[in-house]
Coordinates of C-alpha atoms in Angstrom, one line a residue:
M259 CA 173.7 -3.2 74.9
D260 CA 177.3 -4.3 75.4
K261 CA 178.8 -4.7 71.8
K262 CA 180.4 -8.0 72.7
L263 CA 177.2 -9.5 74.1
E264 CA 175.2 -8.3 70.9
S265 CA 178.0 -9.9 68.6
M266 CA 177.5 -13.2 70.3
L267 CA 173.7 -13.1 70.3
N268 CA 173.8 -12.1 66.6
I269 CA 175.9 -15.3 66.0
F270 CA 173.4 -17.5 68.0
S271 CA 170.5 -16.0 66.1
L272 CA 172.2 -16.8 62.8
L273 CA 172.8 -20.3 63.9
R274 CA 169.3 -20.7 65.0
K275 CA 167.9 -19.5 61.6
A276 CA 170.1 -21.8 59.8
N277 CA 169.4 -24.8 61.6
G278 CA 165.5 -24.0 61.4
L279 CA 166.0 -23.8 57.7
N280 CA 167.8 -27.1 57.5
R281 CA 165.3 -28.7 59.7
E282 CA 162.4 -27.3 57.5
R283 CA 164.3 -28.5 54.3
A284 CA 164.4 -32.2 55.8
S285 CA 160.8 -32.1 57.1
F286 CA 159.6 -31.4 53.7
Y287 CA 160.8 -35.0 53.0
G288 CA 159.2 -36.3 56.3
L289 CA 162.3 -36.6 58.3
N290 CA 164.1 -34.7 60.7
D291 CA 167.6 -33.2 60.1
L292 CA 169.6 -35.9 61.6
E293 CA 167.6 -38.6 60.1
S294 CA 168.2 -37.2 56.5
V295 CA 171.8 -37.1 57.0
I296 CA 171.8 -40.7 58.4
L297 CA 169.8 -42.0 55.5
I298 CA 172.2 -40.2 52.9
H299 CA 175.2 -41.4 54.6
V300 CA 174.3 -45.0 55.2
G301 CA 173.3 -45.0 51.4
M302 CA 176.6 -43.7 50.4
T303 CA 178.7 -46.2 52.7
E304 CA 179.0 -50.0 52.4
K305 CA 178.4 -50.4 56.2
V306 CA 178.0 -48.2 59.0
K307 CA 178.1 -48.5 62.7
Q308 CA 175.9 -46.3 65.0
K309 CA 179.3 -45.2 66.9
N310 CA 180.8 -44.0 63.6
L311 CA 177.7 -41.9 62.9
C312 CA 177.7 -40.5 66.4
N313 CA 181.5 -39.4 66.1
K314 CA 181.0 -38.2 62.4
F315 CA 177.8 -36.1 63.2
K316 CA 179.0 -35.2 66.9
V317 CA 175.7 -36.6 68.3
P318 CA 175.2 -38.3 71.6
K319 CA 174.7 -42.2 71.4
Q320 CA 170.9 -42.0 72.6
T321 CA 170.0 -39.1 70.1
M322 CA 171.6 -41.3 67.3
N323 CA 169.9 -44.5 68.5
S324 CA 166.5 -42.6 68.6
A325 CA 166.9 -41.3 65.1
I326 CA 168.1 -45.0 63.7
M327 CA 165.0 -46.6 65.5
N328 CA 162.8 -44.0 63.7
L329 CA 164.3 -44.8 60.4
K330 CA 164.0 -48.4 61.2
E331 CA 160.2 -48.1 62.0
K332 CA 159.8 -46.0 58.8
G333 CA 161.1 -49.1 56.8
Y334 CA 164.1 -47.4 55.5
V335 CA 167.0 -49.0 57.5
K336 CA 168.0 -52.4 59.0
L337 CA 170.4 -53.4 61.6
M338 CA 172.5 -56.5 61.2
T339 CA 175.0 -58.1 63.6
D340 CA 178.4 -57.5 62.4
E341 CA 180.5 -60.7 61.5
K342 CA 183.5 -59.9 63.3
D343 CA 182.1 -58.1 66.2
K344 CA 179.0 -59.9 67.5
R345 CA 178.1 -57.0 69.9
A346 CA 178.2 -54.4 67.2
K347 CA 175.4 -53.7 64.7
N348 CA 175.9 -52.4 61.1
L349 CA 173.3 -50.2 59.5
F350 CA 171.9 -50.9 55.9
L351 CA 169.4 -49.2 53.8
T352 CA 166.4 -51.4 52.8
D353 CA 165.0 -51.3 49.2
N354 CA 162.3 -48.9 50.5
G355 CA 165.3 -46.8 52.1
R356 CA 167.2 -46.8 48.9
E357 CA 164.2 -45.6 47.0
R358 CA 163.7 -42.7 49.6
R359 CA 167.3 -41.8 49.8
D360 CA 167.2 -41.2 46.0
E361 CA 164.2 -39.1 46.3
I362 CA 165.8 -37.1 48.9
L363 CA 169.4 -37.1 47.8
I364 CA 169.0 -35.7 44.2
P365 CA 167.1 -32.6 45.2
L366 CA 169.4 -31.9 48.3
D367 CA 172.5 -32.6 46.4
E368 CA 171.6 -30.0 43.7
A369 CA 170.7 -27.6 46.3
N370 CA 173.8 -28.0 48.4
R371 CA 176.0 -28.0 45.0
R372 CA 174.0 -24.5 44.3
M373 CA 174.9 -23.4 47.8
Y374 CA 178.4 -24.4 47.3
E375 CA 178.8 -22.6 44.2
S376 CA 177.1 -19.7 45.4
L377 CA 179.3 -19.4 48.4
G378 CA 182.7 -20.4 46.6
D379 CA 185.4 -22.7 48.0
D380 CA 187.3 -20.2 49.8
N381 CA 184.1 -19.1 52.0
V382 CA 183.0 -22.7 52.5
K383 CA 186.6 -23.6 53.8
R384 CA 186.4 -20.2 55.9
I385 CA 182.8 -21.0 57.4
T386 CA 183.7 -24.6 58.1
K387 CA 187.0 -23.2 60.1
D388 CA 185.0 -20.6 61.9
M389 CA 182.2 -23.1 62.9
E390 CA 184.8 -25.5 64.1
L391 CA 186.2 -22.5 66.3
L392 CA 182.8 -21.7 67.5
V393 CA 181.9 -25.3 68.5
E394 CA 185.3 -25.5 70.4
S395 CA 184.8 -22.2 72.0
I396 CA 181.2 -23.2 73.2
S397 CA 182.7 -26.5 74.2
E398 CA 185.4 -25.0 76.4
N399 CA 183.2 -22.3 78.0
F400 CA 180.4 -24.6 78.9
K401 CA 182.8 -26.8 80.7
K402 CA 184.1 -23.8 82.7
E403 CA 180.6 -22.9 83.5
D404 CA 179.7 -26.4 84.5
A405 CA 182.9 -26.7 86.9

């Protein structure tokens, strides 16, 4: 097999494995990976709009909306009309959502801190930079394929 192709396939295999492990970690708490980060983020921020979450997590609006509606059905979040912009809705945790967030946040936070310490500051920065580069490259080359 071509060495360049093999290298790219290895990168995507590792990404798939990491993504699968992250999904497994979130499903342990009865959530999908996006729902878990939304729950944690909303609980750490005073007021959150769906658009801001889409931008932060680089997720399409419909995908974000589905995750928010799932969290709403589970009784973890509520949507309230923004006082300044009546078209916008702000996302807040319910009491049940705060309890659930705390059950999830403590073990995930501890695990994330252990991973950070294990990797070290320099590696975390390098991995982040490399992942951003990979995402940018995929995006650019996908657009070329699409044209």
